[in-house]
GROMACS .gro file of C-alpha atoms in nm:
model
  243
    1UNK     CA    1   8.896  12.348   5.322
    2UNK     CA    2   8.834  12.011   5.395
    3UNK     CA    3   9.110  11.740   5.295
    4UNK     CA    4   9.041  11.475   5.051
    5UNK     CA    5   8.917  11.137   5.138
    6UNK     CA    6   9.304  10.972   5.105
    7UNK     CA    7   9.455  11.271   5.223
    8UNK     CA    8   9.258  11.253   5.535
    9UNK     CA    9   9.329  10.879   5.617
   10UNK     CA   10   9.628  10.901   5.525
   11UNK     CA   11   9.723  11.162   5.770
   12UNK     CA   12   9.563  10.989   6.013
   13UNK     CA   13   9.790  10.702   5.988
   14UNK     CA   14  10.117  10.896   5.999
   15UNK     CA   15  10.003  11.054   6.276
   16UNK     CA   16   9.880  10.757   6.487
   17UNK     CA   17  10.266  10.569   6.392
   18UNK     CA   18  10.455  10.886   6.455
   19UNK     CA   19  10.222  10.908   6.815
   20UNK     CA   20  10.328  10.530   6.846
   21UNK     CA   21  10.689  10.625   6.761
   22UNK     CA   22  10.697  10.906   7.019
   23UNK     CA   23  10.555  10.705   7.307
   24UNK     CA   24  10.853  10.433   7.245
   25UNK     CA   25  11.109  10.687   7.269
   26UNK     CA   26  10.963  10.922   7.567
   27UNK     CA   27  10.908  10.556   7.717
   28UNK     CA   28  11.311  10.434   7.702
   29UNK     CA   29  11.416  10.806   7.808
   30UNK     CA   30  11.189  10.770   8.103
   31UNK     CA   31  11.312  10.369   8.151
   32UNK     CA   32  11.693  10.483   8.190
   33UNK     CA   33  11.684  10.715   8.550
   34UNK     CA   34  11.408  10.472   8.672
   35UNK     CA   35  11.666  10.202   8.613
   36UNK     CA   36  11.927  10.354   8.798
   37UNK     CA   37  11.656  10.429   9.084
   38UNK     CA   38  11.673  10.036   9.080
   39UNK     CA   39  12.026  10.010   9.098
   40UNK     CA   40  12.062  10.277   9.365
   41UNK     CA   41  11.785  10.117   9.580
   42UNK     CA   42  11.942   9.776   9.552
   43UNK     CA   43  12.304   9.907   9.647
   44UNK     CA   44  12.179  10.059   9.976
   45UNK     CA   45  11.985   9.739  10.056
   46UNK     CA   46  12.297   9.592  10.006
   47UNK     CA   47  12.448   9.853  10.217
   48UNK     CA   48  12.205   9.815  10.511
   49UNK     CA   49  12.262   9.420  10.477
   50UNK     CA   50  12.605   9.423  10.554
   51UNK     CA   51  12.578   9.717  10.830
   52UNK     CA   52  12.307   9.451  10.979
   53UNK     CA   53  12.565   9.187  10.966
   54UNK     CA   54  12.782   9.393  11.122
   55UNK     CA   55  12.617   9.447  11.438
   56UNK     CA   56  12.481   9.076  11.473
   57UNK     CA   57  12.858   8.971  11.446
   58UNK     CA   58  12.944   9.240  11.703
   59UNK     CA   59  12.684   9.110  11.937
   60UNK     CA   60  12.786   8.742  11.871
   61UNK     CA   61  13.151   8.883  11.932
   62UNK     CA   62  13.073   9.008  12.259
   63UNK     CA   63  12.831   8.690  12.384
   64UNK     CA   64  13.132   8.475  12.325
   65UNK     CA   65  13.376   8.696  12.480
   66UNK     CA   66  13.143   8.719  12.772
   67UNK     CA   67  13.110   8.344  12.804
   68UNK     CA   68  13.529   8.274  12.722
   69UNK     CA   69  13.518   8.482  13.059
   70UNK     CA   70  13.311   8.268  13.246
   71UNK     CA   71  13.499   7.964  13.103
   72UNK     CA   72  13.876   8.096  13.221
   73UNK     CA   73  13.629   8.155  13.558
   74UNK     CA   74  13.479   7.821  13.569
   75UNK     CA   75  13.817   7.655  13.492
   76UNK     CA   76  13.985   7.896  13.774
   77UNK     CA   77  13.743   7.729  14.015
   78UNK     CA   78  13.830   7.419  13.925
   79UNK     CA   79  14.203   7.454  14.015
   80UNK     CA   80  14.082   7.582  14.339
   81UNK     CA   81  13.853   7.315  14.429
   82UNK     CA   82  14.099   7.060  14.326
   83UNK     CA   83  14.289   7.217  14.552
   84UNK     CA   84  14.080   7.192  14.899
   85UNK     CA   85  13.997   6.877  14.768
   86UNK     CA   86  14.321   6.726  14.819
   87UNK     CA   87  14.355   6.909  15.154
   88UNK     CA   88  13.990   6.795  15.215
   89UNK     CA   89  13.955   6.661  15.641
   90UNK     CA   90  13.683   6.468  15.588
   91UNK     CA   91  13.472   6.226  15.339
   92UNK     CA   92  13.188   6.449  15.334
   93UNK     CA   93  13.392   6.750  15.254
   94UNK     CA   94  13.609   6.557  14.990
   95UNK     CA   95  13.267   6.456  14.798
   96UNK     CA   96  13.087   6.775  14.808
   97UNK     CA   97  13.397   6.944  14.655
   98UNK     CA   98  13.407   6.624  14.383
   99UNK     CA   99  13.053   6.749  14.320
  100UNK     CA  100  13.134   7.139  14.277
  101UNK     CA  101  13.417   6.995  14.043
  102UNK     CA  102  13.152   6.749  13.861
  103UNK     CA  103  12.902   7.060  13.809
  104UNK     CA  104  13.171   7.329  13.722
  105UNK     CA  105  13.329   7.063  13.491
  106UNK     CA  106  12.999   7.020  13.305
  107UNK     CA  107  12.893   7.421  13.300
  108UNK     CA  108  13.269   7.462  13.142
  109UNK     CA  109  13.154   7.185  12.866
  110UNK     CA  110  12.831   7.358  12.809
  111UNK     CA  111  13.006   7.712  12.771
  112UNK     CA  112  13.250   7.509  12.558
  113UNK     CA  113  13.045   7.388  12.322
  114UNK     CA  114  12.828   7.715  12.306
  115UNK     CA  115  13.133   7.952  12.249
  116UNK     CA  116  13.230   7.702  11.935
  117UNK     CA  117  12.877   7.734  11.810
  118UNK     CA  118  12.927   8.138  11.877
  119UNK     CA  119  13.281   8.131  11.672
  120UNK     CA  120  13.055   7.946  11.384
  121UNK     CA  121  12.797   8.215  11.408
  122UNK     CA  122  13.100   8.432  11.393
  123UNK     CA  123  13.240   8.300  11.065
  124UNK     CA  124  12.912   8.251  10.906
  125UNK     CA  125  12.870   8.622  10.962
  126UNK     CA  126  13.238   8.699  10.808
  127UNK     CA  127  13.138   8.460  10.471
  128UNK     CA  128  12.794   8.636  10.425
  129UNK     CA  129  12.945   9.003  10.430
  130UNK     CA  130  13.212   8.920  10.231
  131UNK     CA  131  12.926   8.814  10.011
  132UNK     CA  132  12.718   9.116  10.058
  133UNK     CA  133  12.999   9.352   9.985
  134UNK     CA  134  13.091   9.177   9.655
  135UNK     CA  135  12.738   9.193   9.549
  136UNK     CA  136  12.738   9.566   9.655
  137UNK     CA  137  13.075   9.652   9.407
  138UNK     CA  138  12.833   9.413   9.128
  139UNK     CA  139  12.556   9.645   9.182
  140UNK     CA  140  12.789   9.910   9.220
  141UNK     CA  141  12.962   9.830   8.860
  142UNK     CA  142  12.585   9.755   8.729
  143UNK     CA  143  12.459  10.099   8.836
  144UNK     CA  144  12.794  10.269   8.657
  145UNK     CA  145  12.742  10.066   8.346
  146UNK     CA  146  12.376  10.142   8.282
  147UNK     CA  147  12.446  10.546   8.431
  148UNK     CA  148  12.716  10.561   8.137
  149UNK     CA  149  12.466  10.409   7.880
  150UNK     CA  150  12.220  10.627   7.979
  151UNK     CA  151  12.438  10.909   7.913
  152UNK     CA  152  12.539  10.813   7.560
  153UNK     CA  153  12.190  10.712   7.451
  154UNK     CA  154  11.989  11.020   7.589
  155UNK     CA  155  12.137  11.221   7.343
  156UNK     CA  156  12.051  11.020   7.083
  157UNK     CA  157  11.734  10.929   7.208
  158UNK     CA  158  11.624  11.352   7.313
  159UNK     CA  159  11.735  11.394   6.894
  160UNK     CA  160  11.499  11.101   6.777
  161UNK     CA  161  11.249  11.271   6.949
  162UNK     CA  162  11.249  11.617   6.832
  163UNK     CA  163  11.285  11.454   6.470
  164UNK     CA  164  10.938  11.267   6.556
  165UNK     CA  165  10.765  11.591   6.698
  166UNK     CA  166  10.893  11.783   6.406
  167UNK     CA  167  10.737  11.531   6.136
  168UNK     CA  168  10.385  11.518   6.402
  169UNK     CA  169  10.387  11.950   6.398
  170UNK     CA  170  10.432  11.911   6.004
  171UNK     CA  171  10.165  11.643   5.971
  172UNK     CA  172   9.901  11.792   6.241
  173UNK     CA  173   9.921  12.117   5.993
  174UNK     CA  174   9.752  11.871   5.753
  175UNK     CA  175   9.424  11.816   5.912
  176UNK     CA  176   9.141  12.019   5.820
  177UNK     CA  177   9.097  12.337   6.072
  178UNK     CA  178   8.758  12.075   6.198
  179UNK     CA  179   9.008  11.814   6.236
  180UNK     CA  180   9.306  11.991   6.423
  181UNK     CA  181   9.076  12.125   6.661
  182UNK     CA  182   8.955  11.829   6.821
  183UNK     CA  183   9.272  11.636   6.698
  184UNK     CA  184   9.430  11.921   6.968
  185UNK     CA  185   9.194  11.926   7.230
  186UNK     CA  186   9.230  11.506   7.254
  187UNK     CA  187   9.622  11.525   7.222
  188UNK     CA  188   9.592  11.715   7.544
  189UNK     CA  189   9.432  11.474   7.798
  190UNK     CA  190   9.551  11.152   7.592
  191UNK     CA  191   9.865  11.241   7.439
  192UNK     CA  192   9.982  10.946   7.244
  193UNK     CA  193   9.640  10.737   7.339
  194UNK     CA  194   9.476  11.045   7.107
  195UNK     CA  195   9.452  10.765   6.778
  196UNK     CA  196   9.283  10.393   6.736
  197UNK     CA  197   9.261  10.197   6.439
  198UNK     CA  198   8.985   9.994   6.323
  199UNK     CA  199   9.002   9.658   6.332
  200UNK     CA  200   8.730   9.469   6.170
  201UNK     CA  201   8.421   9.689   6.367
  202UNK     CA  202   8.618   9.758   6.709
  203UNK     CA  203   8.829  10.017   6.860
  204UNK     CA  204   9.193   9.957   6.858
  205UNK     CA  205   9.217  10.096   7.168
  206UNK     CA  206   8.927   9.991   7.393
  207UNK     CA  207   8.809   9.701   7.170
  208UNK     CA  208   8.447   9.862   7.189
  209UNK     CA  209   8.170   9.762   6.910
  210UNK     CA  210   8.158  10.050   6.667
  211UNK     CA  211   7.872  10.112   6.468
  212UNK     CA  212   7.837  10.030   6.092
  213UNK     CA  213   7.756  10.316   6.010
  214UNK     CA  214   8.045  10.493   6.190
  215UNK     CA  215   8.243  10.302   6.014
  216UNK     CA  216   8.142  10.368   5.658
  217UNK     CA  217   8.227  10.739   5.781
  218UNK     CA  218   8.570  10.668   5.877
  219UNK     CA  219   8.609  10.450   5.539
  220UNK     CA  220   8.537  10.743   5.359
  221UNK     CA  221   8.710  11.019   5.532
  222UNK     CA  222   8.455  11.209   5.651
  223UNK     CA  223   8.558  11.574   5.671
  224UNK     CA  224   8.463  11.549   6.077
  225UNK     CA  225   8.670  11.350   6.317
  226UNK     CA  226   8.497  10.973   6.388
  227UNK     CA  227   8.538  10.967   6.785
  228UNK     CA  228   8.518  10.631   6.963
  229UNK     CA  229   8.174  10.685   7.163
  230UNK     CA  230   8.355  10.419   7.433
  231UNK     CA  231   8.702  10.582   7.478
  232UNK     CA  232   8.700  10.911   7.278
  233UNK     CA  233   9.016  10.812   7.055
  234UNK     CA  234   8.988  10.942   6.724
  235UNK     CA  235   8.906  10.616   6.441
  236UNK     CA  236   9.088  10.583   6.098
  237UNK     CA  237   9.117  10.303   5.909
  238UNK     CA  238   9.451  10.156   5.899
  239UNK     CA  239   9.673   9.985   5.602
  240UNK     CA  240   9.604   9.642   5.662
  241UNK     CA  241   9.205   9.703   5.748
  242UNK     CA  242   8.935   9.450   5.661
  243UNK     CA  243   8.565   9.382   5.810
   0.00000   0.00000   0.00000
């Protein structure tokens, strides 16, 4: 037996808020692991920062050793060149060695000045892991914050929800046996998309034209479901509805 005209509409509306309702909440349960996906992904960026860091400074550690070597060398040369040079025989001999000193002298000054920019490099990679590692125990605290909230508002969230779907299984029983059968066979592919309202003569949900005449249907409850011809979502007319 069909419904009357108020009793149909009216139906419809609960149903479409309690749909609304329901989306919200399945919506926030489905927010919370997604954002701890977000805090897990951005601690092992972190992570992989600082390991990166790690092995530039170890390669900057051992380019610098490598050329402290070659300066202790350089400088070792030195002592022996000024060595033969004050045991040099000859002119020519003394200013050749004066030259080897000349152009070890300025290699060491290079190497010098390249092992300071290396110790820089160094440093530079010391401040930005410290940096990285305190942003990884702020993520870190982040992720254990929101992983606690999530576990106190699931509960509450899982309980809002079975409230909802036992208030939508009380009002689906409503509908006419004409009405719960497509009503059901839309909930299934669109799930909380399954509603629209009217608003002035479109769809609430795909903003499509809808016919006059549809309309007058839906305004008086007709006892078969008025079906968007755009986006297939069932049309009522809602509380605050005017043309």
């Amino acid at each position: 037996m069909a419904l009357k005209t108020n009793e149909t509409v009216e139906t419809l509306r609960d149903l479409y808020h309690l749909h609304q309702q329901l989306t919200a909440l399945k919506g926030r349960l489905q927010r919370g692991p997604e954002r701890l996906l977000v805090f897990e992904a951005a601690a092992i960026r972190a992570k992989k920062y600082a390991e990166q860091l790690q092995e530039e400074r170890k390669k900057a550690l051992v380019v610098s050793d490598t050329k402290q070597v070659r300066l202790q060398d350089g400088e070792g040369r030195i002592k022996k060149l000024q060595v033969q040079l004050n045991g040099a025989s000859s002119n020519v001999e003394y200013q050749n060695l004066k030259e080897q000193i000349a152009a070890t002298e300025m290699a060491n000054s290079v190497l010098a000045d390249e092992i300071l920019e290396g110790m820089e490099k160094i440093d530079d990679y010391d401040t930005k892991t410290k940096e990285s590692h305190a942003k990884s125990e702020e993520v870190e605290a982040d992720r254990q914050k929101a992983e606690t909230e999530l576990k106190n508002e699931e509960p509450q969230i899982q309980k809002e929800i079975d409230r909802i779907e036992t208030e939508l299984n009380t009002a689906e029983k409503s509908l006419s046996p004409e009405f719960q059968e497509t009503y059901r066979r839309i909930v299934a592919t669109k799930q909380g998309d399954t509603l629209a309202p009217v608003q002035g003569e479109f769809c609430g949900g795909c903003h499509q034209k809808i016919p006059l005449n549809q309309i007058n249907l839906i305004m008086l409850g007709d006892a078969k479901p008025q079906l968007c011809r755009s986006c297939g979502r069932i049309l009522f007319v809602p509380e605050d509805w005017s043309e």
